[in-house]
């Protein structure tokens, strides 16, 4: 399979840049007066490094919620003697007037400002300081850059009546920008005279006027000998526009596409117009006419078609005007037009809505500047991934990730993108995805959950996380993913399906992880959140998956984690346990989860006195006879009591029931269990069981522990024999066999455990030399 560039490991340069940005103080900078970042005086960085630092910084601020932006970051690049900037790409709210002002002494060659809505006319003045070096400039979506604040009154009192108002700057032009060749003014606000603005530019090569309405574009002919790229997306065209375009004979790329949903366009594309382009624009290699309605029939009648013979020979083109092309186009944009469904399209790359290749080309072409089109293209990809099989999986994933990163605050893209990710990461595609790519998916999913409290996005993101191995694949974002899920579960009004998925994920995240992880999550409020969910379900008298998963999650998070066990008791966990038993006497799965959890609590010596009440001991004793879930409920109840018995008769601070009576019931229960029972339990360590062996105060606890070991090493020898040997269980069992106080049947069972382990060891000895 083709290895995509994005799938190879990060370059050393990228890793170093990332590290420096996350640790500016410890690497390139020091803090002046405890607040301002300053570059170390002995540092000189060339533009290759500075450009990357600035561009990566913008990317991190935008896509990594943990990354803290620095107020004084851009001032690090204010002196061209220590830092050089040449090509930088700044986006959205991250950049303000003072940031550009800070770097005004740099000789910028390329400056892309995309949707930087905080920039005002102050930044127009800063642009002038780059005028002698700038070759490429984008002001796409910088909707306030032609506005300045004006205080109309000028005097103190008047300010209260007339606060500052926004006034359009009309006298700015690109005078003095002698080297400027590439200019993007997309989504420029109305009222700016584009012709006056541009007139001083001597030889424009590329111009983007997306989303600007101009009735007269005659001034474009002043660049008819230099203009090679013209983008007029969403401009309402007329016959005059077409005549002007036809004179721009040097054009290699022409984009007159539109969003067919955005407004009503009078202009219809005809066969004659396309013929005019083909005849006059002889250098054309790329044409985008997406979203247009075709007035006359531009297609060749189907009887001439030889079905199934796709060809990039223009002479066979199904679109009549393109039969006049000298060679196939490199790119043809036909998204949301009827033409993309034709047989012969004379282009190497086509954007359209007919098949996967066309849809991916559309996402690739329009993501950066046209989220409204991109979200519809991703929606088509979602259908392809859901219904058919994606043949270009890695490319599809990469494109969706890029779109989600680029448009973090665009609801449509977040909804369609998160839905597409769910289908693109499911198990049938698993083998084709690298660790790096899957981590990128997790990052954008968590970003989506963070910035979007919208039900559909939250559900899609949670469902996508279910496609990953948990906790292993989420461990690199462990804290963050838990915080986000708890945040979802703590919302007062909660969608039932999201709640169910989130609790399932929470449960999986605390299963089989280290104790420090469990403690950290406990401190985040995990125990409290689960108990609140249980409380709510109890109030509704509902025992559903949320109820069961919540108890299961508590069982997992308290495993060998005393702090969390204590929290469970402090937040009235025992009261909820009794209420659930009473409300749902038949729910076996629930009983198993609750008793598993209480087994964890009972393992903590300091907490056992809180379990020592007549009510609790009676409940545990009665559950010894439970046949629920095989032996699990009875086994766990006996485990709780075994730890309580281990504290000796003096810790038995209750009159009813008697200690001897409970001991008798425990013996009877253990003897009734089938030693070959397959188990609903998973031990990571035998330590809590092994501590019950070397003691004479409670032979029944000793017997329960030995039975547990015998059952596990007989039924699952591969897993539990090595664990028992590793944790030093064999010498403990041997010592116990010598103890006078141990019961004969316990000793018999202990011998069988030792025998099992030695047989296992012999069978698995490596005899090869």
Short mmCIF file of N, CA, C and O in Angstrom, two decimals, residues 265-329:
data_model
loop_
_atom_site.label_atom_id
_atom_site.label_comp_id
_atom_site.label_asym_id
_atom_site.label_seq_id
_atom_site.Cartn_x
_atom_site.Cartn_y
_atom_site.Cartn_z
N UNK A 265 -28.38 33.53 -8.23
CA UNK A 265 -27.56 34.11 -9.30
C UNK A 265 -28.36 34.14 -10.60
O UNK A 265 -28.96 33.15 -11.00
N UNK A 266 -28.29 35.27 -11.27
CA UNK A 266 -29.00 35.38 -12.57
C UNK A 266 -28.20 34.67 -13.67
O UNK A 266 -28.75 34.13 -14.61
N UNK A 267 -26.87 34.68 -13.53
CA UNK A 267 -26.01 34.20 -14.61
C UNK A 267 -26.07 32.68 -14.75
O UNK A 267 -26.04 31.95 -13.77
N UNK A 268 -26.19 32.22 -16.01
CA UNK A 268 -26.15 30.78 -16.28
C UNK A 268 -25.00 30.50 -17.25
O UNK A 268 -24.81 31.25 -18.21
N UNK A 269 -24.25 29.44 -17.02
CA UNK A 269 -23.14 29.10 -17.91
C UNK A 269 -23.68 28.46 -19.19
O UNK A 269 -24.52 27.57 -19.13
N UNK A 270 -23.17 28.91 -20.32
CA UNK A 270 -23.65 28.34 -21.59
C UNK A 270 -22.49 27.70 -22.34
O UNK A 270 -21.32 27.93 -22.03
N UNK A 271 -22.88 26.98 -23.37
CA UNK A 271 -21.89 26.34 -24.25
C UNK A 271 -21.00 27.41 -24.88
O UNK A 271 -19.78 27.25 -24.99
N UNK A 272 -21.64 28.53 -25.23
CA UNK A 272 -20.90 29.62 -25.89
C UNK A 272 -19.79 30.18 -24.98
O UNK A 272 -18.67 30.42 -25.42
N UNK A 273 -20.13 30.35 -23.67
CA UNK A 273 -19.15 30.91 -22.73
C UNK A 273 -17.95 29.97 -22.59
O UNK A 273 -16.79 30.39 -22.65
N UNK A 274 -18.23 28.67 -22.45
CA UNK A 274 -17.13 27.70 -22.31
C UNK A 274 -16.29 27.67 -23.59
O UNK A 274 -15.06 27.58 -23.53
N UNK A 275 -16.96 27.76 -24.75
CA UNK A 275 -16.22 27.80 -26.01
C UNK A 275 -15.28 29.00 -26.06
O UNK A 275 -14.13 28.91 -26.49
N UNK A 276 -15.80 30.14 -25.58
CA UNK A 276 -15.02 31.39 -25.56
C UNK A 276 -13.75 31.21 -24.73
O UNK A 276 -12.66 31.63 -25.13
N UNK A 277 -13.90 30.57 -23.56
CA UNK A 277 -12.73 30.33 -22.71
C UNK A 277 -11.72 29.42 -23.41
O UNK A 277 -10.52 29.69 -23.42
N UNK A 278 -12.22 28.32 -23.99
CA UNK A 278 -11.32 27.35 -24.64
C UNK A 278 -10.57 28.00 -25.80
O UNK A 278 -9.37 27.80 -25.98
N UNK A 279 -11.28 28.85 -26.56
CA UNK A 279 -10.65 29.48 -27.74
C UNK A 279 -9.62 30.55 -27.33
O UNK A 279 -8.55 30.66 -27.93
N UNK A 280 -9.94 31.35 -26.30
CA UNK A 280 -9.10 32.50 -25.97
C UNK A 280 -8.03 32.22 -24.92
O UNK A 280 -6.95 32.78 -24.97
N UNK A 281 -8.38 31.39 -23.95
CA UNK A 281 -7.44 31.16 -22.84
C UNK A 281 -6.63 29.91 -23.15
O UNK A 281 -6.83 28.84 -22.55
N UNK A 282 -5.70 30.03 -24.08
CA UNK A 282 -5.04 28.83 -24.62
C UNK A 282 -4.07 28.20 -23.62
O UNK A 282 -3.65 27.06 -23.79
N UNK A 283 -3.69 28.95 -22.57
CA UNK A 283 -2.75 28.38 -21.58
C UNK A 283 -3.47 27.71 -20.40
O UNK A 283 -2.81 27.25 -19.47
N UNK A 284 -4.82 27.69 -20.44
CA UNK A 284 -5.58 27.21 -19.28
C UNK A 284 -5.24 25.76 -18.92
O UNK A 284 -5.29 24.88 -19.77
N UNK A 285 -4.85 25.55 -17.64
CA UNK A 285 -4.62 24.17 -17.17
C UNK A 285 -5.58 23.81 -16.04
O UNK A 285 -5.69 22.65 -15.66
N UNK A 286 -6.25 24.84 -15.48
CA UNK A 286 -7.13 24.58 -14.35
C UNK A 286 -8.34 25.49 -14.44
O UNK A 286 -8.20 26.71 -14.57
N UNK A 287 -9.53 24.89 -14.35
CA UNK A 287 -10.77 25.68 -14.46
C UNK A 287 -11.76 25.17 -13.42
O UNK A 287 -11.94 23.96 -13.26
N UNK A 288 -12.38 26.09 -12.69
CA UNK A 288 -13.38 25.67 -11.70
C UNK A 288 -14.71 26.34 -12.01
O UNK A 288 -14.82 27.57 -11.97
N UNK A 289 -15.71 25.52 -12.35
CA UNK A 289 -17.06 26.06 -12.62
C UNK A 289 -18.09 25.39 -11.69
O UNK A 289 -19.27 25.29 -12.01
N UNK A 290 -17.61 24.95 -10.52
CA UNK A 290 -18.50 24.27 -9.55
C UNK A 290 -19.70 25.14 -9.21
O UNK A 290 -19.60 26.37 -9.15
N UNK A 291 -20.84 24.47 -8.96
CA UNK A 291 -22.03 25.17 -8.47
C UNK A 291 -22.83 25.89 -9.53
O UNK A 291 -23.86 26.49 -9.24
N UNK A 292 -22.37 25.85 -10.79
CA UNK A 292 -23.09 26.58 -11.85
C UNK A 292 -24.23 25.75 -12.45
O UNK A 292 -24.15 24.54 -12.54
N UNK A 293 -25.25 26.47 -12.87
CA UNK A 293 -26.34 25.84 -13.62
C UNK A 293 -26.01 26.01 -15.10
O UNK A 293 -25.64 27.09 -15.52
N UNK A 294 -26.13 24.94 -15.88
CA UNK A 294 -25.86 25.02 -17.32
C UNK A 294 -27.15 25.33 -18.05
O UNK A 294 -28.15 24.64 -17.86
N UNK A 295 -27.14 26.34 -18.87
CA UNK A 295 -28.38 26.75 -19.52
C UNK A 295 -28.66 25.89 -20.74
O UNK A 295 -29.68 25.24 -20.85
N UNK A 296 -27.70 25.87 -21.69
CA UNK A 296 -27.94 25.03 -22.86
C UNK A 296 -27.30 23.67 -22.60
O UNK A 296 -26.50 23.53 -21.70
N UNK A 297 -27.58 22.78 -23.49
CA UNK A 297 -26.99 21.46 -23.32
C UNK A 297 -25.53 21.50 -23.77
O UNK A 297 -25.24 21.63 -24.94
N UNK A 298 -24.63 21.40 -22.79
CA UNK A 298 -23.19 21.42 -23.12
C UNK A 298 -22.68 20.02 -23.40
O UNK A 298 -21.50 19.83 -23.65
N UNK A 299 -23.56 19.03 -23.24
CA UNK A 299 -23.06 17.64 -23.31
C UNK A 299 -23.33 17.04 -24.67
O UNK A 299 -24.24 17.46 -25.40
N UNK A 300 -22.51 16.05 -24.99
CA UNK A 300 -22.65 15.34 -26.27
C UNK A 300 -23.76 14.30 -26.10
O UNK A 300 -23.79 13.59 -25.10
N UNK A 301 -24.66 14.17 -27.08
CA UNK A 301 -25.74 13.16 -26.97
C UNK A 301 -25.17 11.77 -26.70
O UNK A 301 -24.11 11.43 -27.21
N UNK A 302 -25.92 11.00 -25.94
CA UNK A 302 -25.37 9.75 -25.43
C UNK A 302 -25.16 8.68 -26.50
O UNK A 302 -24.42 7.75 -26.28
N UNK A 303 -25.80 8.81 -27.65
CA UNK A 303 -25.61 7.74 -28.65
C UNK A 303 -24.17 7.72 -29.17
O UNK A 303 -23.69 6.71 -29.64
N UNK A 304 -23.47 8.87 -29.04
CA UNK A 304 -22.07 8.87 -29.47
C UNK A 304 -21.16 8.26 -28.41
O UNK A 304 -20.00 8.01 -28.65
N UNK A 305 -21.71 8.09 -27.22
CA UNK A 305 -20.89 7.60 -26.10
C UNK A 305 -20.59 6.12 -26.27
O UNK A 305 -21.47 5.33 -26.58
N UNK A 306 -19.35 5.77 -26.05
CA UNK A 306 -19.04 4.34 -25.92
C UNK A 306 -18.95 4.12 -24.42
O UNK A 306 -17.99 4.53 -23.79
N UNK A 307 -19.94 3.50 -23.84
CA UNK A 307 -20.04 3.39 -22.39
C UNK A 307 -18.78 2.76 -21.79
O UNK A 307 -18.26 1.80 -22.34
N UNK A 308 -18.34 3.33 -20.70
CA UNK A 308 -17.25 2.71 -19.95
C UNK A 308 -15.87 3.06 -20.46
O UNK A 308 -14.88 2.63 -19.90
N UNK A 309 -15.78 3.84 -21.57
CA UNK A 309 -14.45 4.17 -22.07
C UNK A 309 -14.03 5.54 -21.55
O UNK A 309 -14.16 6.54 -22.24
N UNK A 310 -13.56 5.60 -20.32
CA UNK A 310 -13.12 6.90 -19.81
C UNK A 310 -11.80 7.24 -20.49
O UNK A 310 -10.96 6.37 -20.71
N UNK A 311 -11.66 8.49 -20.83
CA UNK A 311 -10.49 8.87 -21.58
C UNK A 311 -10.15 10.31 -21.25
O UNK A 311 -11.02 11.12 -20.98
N UNK A 312 -8.85 10.60 -21.23
CA UNK A 312 -8.50 12.00 -21.01
C UNK A 312 -8.07 12.65 -22.33
O UNK A 312 -7.36 13.63 -22.34
N UNK A 313 -8.54 12.06 -23.43
CA UNK A 313 -8.30 12.71 -24.72
C UNK A 313 -9.43 13.71 -24.94
O UNK A 313 -10.60 13.34 -25.04
N UNK A 314 -9.09 15.01 -25.03
CA UNK A 314 -10.14 16.03 -25.20
C UNK A 314 -11.08 15.75 -26.37
O UNK A 314 -12.27 16.06 -26.31
N UNK A 315 -10.58 15.13 -27.42
CA UNK A 315 -11.42 14.87 -28.61
C UNK A 315 -12.63 14.00 -28.26
O UNK A 315 -13.66 14.06 -28.92
N UNK A 316 -12.52 13.18 -27.20
CA UNK A 316 -13.63 12.29 -26.83
C UNK A 316 -14.51 12.90 -25.74
O UNK A 316 -15.39 12.23 -25.21
N UNK A 317 -14.24 14.14 -25.35
CA UNK A 317 -14.92 14.75 -24.21
C UNK A 317 -16.44 14.70 -24.32
O UNK A 317 -17.01 14.98 -25.37
N UNK A 318 -17.11 14.35 -23.21
CA UNK A 318 -18.57 14.37 -23.16
C UNK A 318 -19.09 15.81 -23.02
O UNK A 318 -20.27 16.06 -23.17
N UNK A 319 -18.19 16.72 -22.63
CA UNK A 319 -18.58 18.14 -22.52
C UNK A 319 -18.11 18.80 -23.80
O UNK A 319 -16.90 18.97 -24.03
N UNK A 320 -19.06 19.14 -24.67
CA UNK A 320 -18.74 19.56 -26.04
C UNK A 320 -17.64 20.64 -26.15
O UNK A 320 -16.68 20.46 -26.90
N UNK A 321 -17.76 21.76 -25.42
CA UNK A 321 -16.76 22.82 -25.63
C UNK A 321 -15.32 22.37 -25.36
O UNK A 321 -14.39 22.89 -25.96
N UNK A 322 -15.17 21.36 -24.48
CA UNK A 322 -13.81 20.95 -24.12
C UNK A 322 -13.16 20.05 -25.19
O UNK A 322 -12.00 19.68 -25.06
N UNK A 323 -13.91 19.75 -26.23
CA UNK A 323 -13.30 19.01 -27.34
C UNK A 323 -12.26 19.86 -28.07
O UNK A 323 -11.40 19.35 -28.76
N UNK A 324 -12.36 21.18 -27.82
CA UNK A 324 -11.39 22.09 -28.47
C UNK A 324 -10.10 22.27 -27.69
O UNK A 324 -9.21 22.99 -28.13
N UNK A 325 -9.97 21.63 -26.52
CA UNK A 325 -8.73 21.76 -25.73
C UNK A 325 -7.58 21.08 -26.45
O UNK A 325 -7.74 20.01 -27.05
N UNK A 326 -6.39 21.71 -26.37
CA UNK A 326 -5.20 21.08 -26.98
C UNK A 326 -4.74 19.87 -26.16
O UNK A 326 -4.18 18.93 -26.67
N UNK A 327 -4.92 19.98 -24.83
CA UNK A 327 -4.49 18.87 -23.94
C UNK A 327 -5.45 18.84 -22.74
O UNK A 327 -6.11 19.86 -22.45
N UNK A 328 -5.50 17.72 -22.03
CA UNK A 328 -6.43 17.65 -20.88
C UNK A 328 -6.06 18.70 -19.83
O UNK A 328 -4.89 19.08 -19.70
N UNK A 329 -7.06 19.15 -19.07
CA UNK A 329 -6.80 20.07 -17.96
C UNK A 329 -6.16 19.31 -16.80
O UNK A 329 -6.42 18.12 -16.61
#
